[in-house]
Amino acid sequence: MILRLVLPIAIVAFVIDQLSKWWITGPLQLGWDNREYAVFPPLLQFRYAENTGINFGLFGGGPEETRWILIGVSLVISAALIFWVWRRGSAAMAVGAGLVVGGALANAWDRFHHGAVIDFLNNACCGFDNPFSYNIADVWIFAGAIWIAIKA
């Protein structure tokens, strides 16, 4: 029962993230030559970035092995989370797990396919210029983790 919730939610989260990245780099044509697109400045803009590290680019620019280690970590954490929710969780926790797994696998796919995670969402407010970008997968991971913490 639990896996029947986790897997479809993970698939939907993965697909939405990948479609957003396709739209940003395809039809919108954001990339290193055209890095920014104002949506609702300064609250929301699209700012293209490739993240080879973890959150906020930490440990980025390291050796190629780091890419494969981060892919492996994403796969192990996803499998462990699915197992944990299957053994101990509820249907409500399965929703959060699906979001975390979908987001983690979407970012792992980026690392595998592009060599880095494609980030493009950027928020600023009140004179603060945020130098960091993130993506829909990061939103899924954060929302899913919060959901699990609330429901656990």
PDB file of C-alpha atoms in Angstrom:
ATOM      1  CA  MET A   1       0.000   0.000   0.000  1.00  0.00           C
ATOM      2  CA  ILE A   2       2.714   2.479   1.012  1.00  0.00           C
ATOM      3  CA  LEU A   3       4.788   1.813  -2.113  1.00  0.00           C
ATOM      4  CA  ARG A   4       1.706   2.422  -4.240  1.00  0.00           C
ATOM      5  CA  LEU A   5       1.815   6.002  -2.965  1.00  0.00           C
ATOM      6  CA  VAL A   6       5.577   6.618  -2.886  1.00  0.00           C
ATOM      7  CA  LEU A   7       6.361   5.527  -6.436  1.00  0.00           C
ATOM      8  CA  PRO A   8       3.687   7.497  -8.351  1.00  0.00           C
ATOM      9  CA  ILE A   9       4.401  10.640  -6.322  1.00  0.00           C
ATOM     10  CA  ALA A  10       8.142  10.214  -6.933  1.00  0.00           C
ATOM     11  CA  ILE A  11       7.548   9.754 -10.665  1.00  0.00           C
ATOM     12  CA  VAL A  12       5.316  12.846 -10.905  1.00  0.00           C
ATOM     13  CA  ALA A  13       7.828  14.941  -8.909  1.00  0.00           C
ATOM     14  CA  PHE A  14      10.684  13.706 -11.133  1.00  0.00           C
ATOM     15  CA  VAL A  15       8.801  14.452 -14.356  1.00  0.00           C
ATOM     16  CA  ILE A  16       7.685  17.937 -13.269  1.00  0.00           C
ATOM     17  CA  ASP A  17      11.265  18.822 -12.324  1.00  0.00           C
ATOM     18  CA  GLN A  18      12.718  17.521 -15.564  1.00  0.00           C
ATOM     19  CA  LEU A  19      10.044  19.281 -17.645  1.00  0.00           C
ATOM     20  CA  SER A  20      10.820  22.560 -15.866  1.00  0.00           C
ATOM     21  CA  LYS A  21      14.523  22.184 -16.649  1.00  0.00           C
ATOM     22  CA  TRP A  22      13.749  21.285 -20.270  1.00  0.00           C
ATOM     23  CA  TRP A  23      11.576  24.402 -20.571  1.00  0.00           C
ATOM     24  CA  ILE A  24      14.248  26.638 -19.019  1.00  0.00           C
ATOM     25  CA  THR A  25      17.080  25.378 -21.222  1.00  0.00           C
ATOM     26  CA  GLY A  26      14.951  24.712 -24.328  1.00  0.00           C
ATOM     27  CA  PRO A  27      12.126  27.116 -25.190  1.00  0.00           C
ATOM     28  CA  LEU A  28      13.233  29.825 -22.721  1.00  0.00           C
ATOM     29  CA  GLN A  29      16.876  29.339 -23.818  1.00  0.00           C
ATOM     30  CA  LEU A  30      18.495  30.078 -20.493  1.00  0.00           C
ATOM     31  CA  GLY A  31      22.084  28.940 -20.202  1.00  0.00           C
ATOM     32  CA  TRP A  32      25.540  30.406 -19.805  1.00  0.00           C
ATOM     33  CA  ASP A  33      25.010  32.807 -22.732  1.00  0.00           C
ATOM     34  CA  ASN A  34      21.622  34.019 -21.469  1.00  0.00           C
ATOM     35  CA  ARG A  35      21.619  33.618 -17.691  1.00  0.00           C
ATOM     36  CA  GLU A  36      18.684  35.640 -16.351  1.00  0.00           C
ATOM     37  CA  TYR A  37      15.011  36.169 -17.009  1.00  0.00           C
ATOM     38  CA  ALA A  38      12.937  38.479 -14.822  1.00  0.00           C
ATOM     39  CA  VAL A  39       9.610  36.929 -13.814  1.00  0.00           C
ATOM     40  CA  PHE A  40       8.445  39.094 -10.876  1.00  0.00           C
ATOM     41  CA  PRO A  41      11.530  41.130 -10.050  1.00  0.00           C
ATOM     42  CA  PRO A  42      13.036  41.124  -7.533  1.00  0.00           C
ATOM     43  CA  LEU A  43      10.914  38.457  -5.809  1.00  0.00           C
ATOM     44  CA  LEU A  44      11.307  35.807  -8.503  1.00  0.00           C
ATOM     45  CA  GLN A  45      13.656  35.544 -11.396  1.00  0.00           C
ATOM     46  CA  PHE A  46      15.117  32.699 -13.378  1.00  0.00           C
ATOM     47  CA  ARG A  47      18.890  32.656 -12.970  1.00  0.00           C
ATOM     48  CA  TYR A  48      20.655  29.768 -14.677  1.00  0.00           C
ATOM     49  CA  ALA A  49      23.340  27.927 -12.717  1.00  0.00           C
ATOM     50  CA  GLU A  50      25.014  24.533 -12.865  1.00  0.00           C
ATOM     51  CA  ASN A  51      25.708  23.107  -9.419  1.00  0.00           C
ATOM     52  CA  THR A  52      28.416  20.465  -9.182  1.00  0.00           C
ATOM     53  CA  GLY A  53      28.332  20.504  -5.381  1.00  0.00           C
ATOM     54  CA  ILE A  54      25.647  20.016  -2.787  1.00  0.00           C
ATOM     55  CA  ASN A  55      23.257  22.723  -1.510  1.00  0.00           C
ATOM     56  CA  PHE A  56      24.314  26.261  -2.390  1.00  0.00           C
ATOM     57  CA  GLY A  57      27.234  24.883  -4.408  1.00  0.00           C
ATOM     58  CA  LEU A  58      29.136  23.641  -1.348  1.00  0.00           C
ATOM     59  CA  PHE A  59      31.981  21.337  -2.375  1.00  0.00           C
ATOM     60  CA  GLY A  60      31.446  22.324  -6.018  1.00  0.00           C
ATOM     61  CA  GLY A  61      34.248  22.308  -8.525  1.00  0.00           C
ATOM     62  CA  GLY A  62      35.807  19.196  -7.025  1.00  0.00           C
ATOM     63  CA  PRO A  63      37.104  16.154  -8.846  1.00  0.00           C
ATOM     64  CA  GLU A  64      34.895  14.130 -11.208  1.00  0.00           C
ATOM     65  CA  GLU A  65      34.598  11.436  -8.540  1.00  0.00           C
ATOM     66  CA  THR A  66      32.491  13.841  -6.447  1.00  0.00           C
ATOM     67  CA  ARG A  67      29.776  13.701  -9.117  1.00  0.00           C
ATOM     68  CA  TRP A  68      29.538   9.923  -8.877  1.00  0.00           C
ATOM     69  CA  ILE A  69      29.678   9.950  -5.077  1.00  0.00           C
ATOM     70  CA  LEU A  70      26.760  12.412  -4.964  1.00  0.00           C
ATOM     71  CA  ILE A  71      24.767  10.260  -7.405  1.00  0.00           C
ATOM     72  CA  GLY A  72      25.441   7.229  -5.191  1.00  0.00           C
ATOM     73  CA  VAL A  73      24.441   9.111  -2.050  1.00  0.00           C
ATOM     74  CA  SER A  74      21.146  10.153  -3.709  1.00  0.00           C
ATOM     75  CA  LEU A  75      20.398   6.563  -4.689  1.00  0.00           C
ATOM     76  CA  VAL A  76      21.252   5.161  -1.253  1.00  0.00           C
ATOM     77  CA  ILE A  77      19.226   7.792   0.596  1.00  0.00           C
ATOM     78  CA  SER A  78      16.254   7.261  -1.734  1.00  0.00           C
ATOM     79  CA  ALA A  79      16.351   3.489  -1.230  1.00  0.00           C
ATOM     80  CA  ALA A  80      16.752   3.857   2.549  1.00  0.00           C
ATOM     81  CA  LEU A  81      13.849   6.303   2.745  1.00  0.00           C
ATOM     82  CA  ILE A  82      11.578   4.009   0.734  1.00  0.00           C
ATOM     83  CA  PHE A  83      12.548   1.067   2.959  1.00  0.00           C
ATOM     84  CA  TRP A  84      12.025   3.105   6.150  1.00  0.00           C
ATOM     85  CA  VAL A  85       8.583   4.327   5.092  1.00  0.00           C
ATOM     86  CA  TRP A  86       7.629   0.837   3.917  1.00  0.00           C
ATOM     87  CA  ARG A  87       8.611  -0.683   7.268  1.00  0.00           C
ATOM     88  CA  ARG A  88       7.490   2.030   9.659  1.00  0.00           C
ATOM     89  CA  GLY A  89       5.571   4.674   7.819  1.00  0.00           C
ATOM     90  CA  SER A  90       2.030   5.664   7.151  1.00  0.00           C
ATOM     91  CA  ALA A  91       0.292   6.757   3.983  1.00  0.00           C
ATOM     92  CA  ALA A  92       0.849  10.371   5.016  1.00  0.00           C
ATOM     93  CA  MET A  93       4.598   9.789   5.369  1.00  0.00           C
ATOM     94  CA  ALA A  94       4.609   8.075   1.970  1.00  0.00           C
ATOM     95  CA  VAL A  95       3.579  11.363   0.367  1.00  0.00           C
ATOM     96  CA  GLY A  96       6.619  13.135   1.812  1.00  0.00           C
ATOM     97  CA  ALA A  97       8.878  10.228   0.911  1.00  0.00           C
ATOM     98  CA  GLY A  98       7.628  10.330  -2.669  1.00  0.00           C
ATOM     99  CA  LEU A  99       8.505  14.022  -2.927  1.00  0.00           C
ATOM    100  CA  VAL A 100      11.984  13.533  -1.438  1.00  0.00           C
ATOM    101  CA  VAL A 101      12.734  10.506  -3.628  1.00  0.00           C
ATOM    102  CA  GLY A 102      11.432  12.185  -6.792  1.00  0.00           C
ATOM    103  CA  GLY A 103      13.500  15.293  -6.133  1.00  0.00           C
ATOM    104  CA  ALA A 104      16.646  13.389  -5.180  1.00  0.00           C
ATOM    105  CA  LEU A 105      16.439  11.181  -8.272  1.00  0.00           C
ATOM    106  CA  ALA A 106      15.784  14.190 -10.522  1.00  0.00           C
ATOM    107  CA  ASN A 107      18.940  15.893  -9.253  1.00  0.00           C
ATOM    108  CA  ALA A 108      20.877  12.618  -9.535  1.00  0.00           C
ATOM    109  CA  TRP A 109      19.682  12.336 -13.158  1.00  0.00           C
ATOM    110  CA  ASP A 110      20.990  15.850 -13.832  1.00  0.00           C
ATOM    111  CA  ARG A 111      24.384  14.892 -12.427  1.00  0.00           C
ATOM    112  CA  PHE A 112      24.444  11.739 -14.544  1.00  0.00           C
ATOM    113  CA  HIS A 113      23.172  13.350 -17.745  1.00  0.00           C
ATOM    114  CA  HIS A 114      24.632  16.897 -17.549  1.00  0.00           C
ATOM    115  CA  GLY A 115      27.486  16.510 -15.060  1.00  0.00           C
ATOM    116  CA  ALA A 116      25.825  19.031 -12.735  1.00  0.00           C
ATOM    117  CA  VAL A 117      22.430  19.903 -11.299  1.00  0.00           C
ATOM    118  CA  ILE A 118      20.620  22.567 -13.318  1.00  0.00           C
ATOM    119  CA  ASP A 119      19.314  25.313 -11.027  1.00  0.00           C
ATOM    120  CA  PHE A 120      17.242  28.269 -12.188  1.00  0.00           C
ATOM    121  CA  LEU A 121      14.922  29.648  -9.481  1.00  0.00           C
ATOM    122  CA  ASN A 122      16.153  32.709  -7.620  1.00  0.00           C
ATOM    123  CA  ASN A 123      14.450  34.898  -5.029  1.00  0.00           C
ATOM    124  CA  ALA A 124      15.441  38.267  -3.632  1.00  0.00           C
ATOM    125  CA  CYS A 125      13.703  40.842  -1.513  1.00  0.00           C
ATOM    126  CA  CYS A 126      14.104  44.075   0.285  1.00  0.00           C
ATOM    127  CA  GLY A 127      17.569  44.959  -0.991  1.00  0.00           C
ATOM    128  CA  PHE A 128      18.986  41.457  -0.506  1.00  0.00           C
ATOM    129  CA  ASP A 129      20.429  40.047  -3.743  1.00  0.00           C
ATOM    130  CA  ASN A 130      20.410  36.273  -3.359  1.00  0.00           C
ATOM    131  CA  PRO A 131      23.394  34.793  -5.243  1.00  0.00           C
ATOM    132  CA  PHE A 132      22.022  31.230  -5.080  1.00  0.00           C
ATOM    133  CA  SER A 133      19.657  29.432  -7.419  1.00  0.00           C
ATOM    134  CA  TYR A 134      17.676  26.263  -6.843  1.00  0.00           C
ATOM    135  CA  ASN A 135      15.260  24.076  -8.788  1.00  0.00           C
ATOM    136  CA  ILE A 136      11.894  22.346  -8.477  1.00  0.00           C
ATOM    137  CA  ALA A 137      13.580  19.129  -7.256  1.00  0.00           C
ATOM    138  CA  ASP A 138      15.028  21.079  -4.335  1.00  0.00           C
ATOM    139  CA  VAL A 139      11.526  22.332  -3.515  1.00  0.00           C
ATOM    140  CA  TRP A 140      10.215  18.737  -3.568  1.00  0.00           C
ATOM    141  CA  ILE A 141      13.039  17.555  -1.286  1.00  0.00           C
ATOM    142  CA  PHE A 142      12.507  20.370   1.209  1.00  0.00           C
ATOM    143  CA  ALA A 143       8.705  20.064   1.211  1.00  0.00           C
ATOM    144  CA  GLY A 144       8.874  16.266   1.514  1.00  0.00           C
ATOM    145  CA  ALA A 145      11.346  16.394   4.397  1.00  0.00           C
ATOM    146  CA  ILE A 146       9.189  18.907   6.271  1.00  0.00           C
ATOM    147  CA  TRP A 147       6.090  16.781   5.578  1.00  0.00           C
ATOM    148  CA  ILE A 148       7.819  13.658   6.951  1.00  0.00           C
ATOM    149  CA  ALA A 149       9.006  15.548  10.038  1.00  0.00           C
ATOM    150  CA  ILE A 150       5.463  16.741  10.725  1.00  0.00           C
ATOM    151  CA  LYS A 151       3.876  13.317  10.141  1.00  0.00           C
ATOM    152  CA  ALA A 152       6.531  11.151  11.840  1.00  0.00           C
TER     153      ALA A 152
END
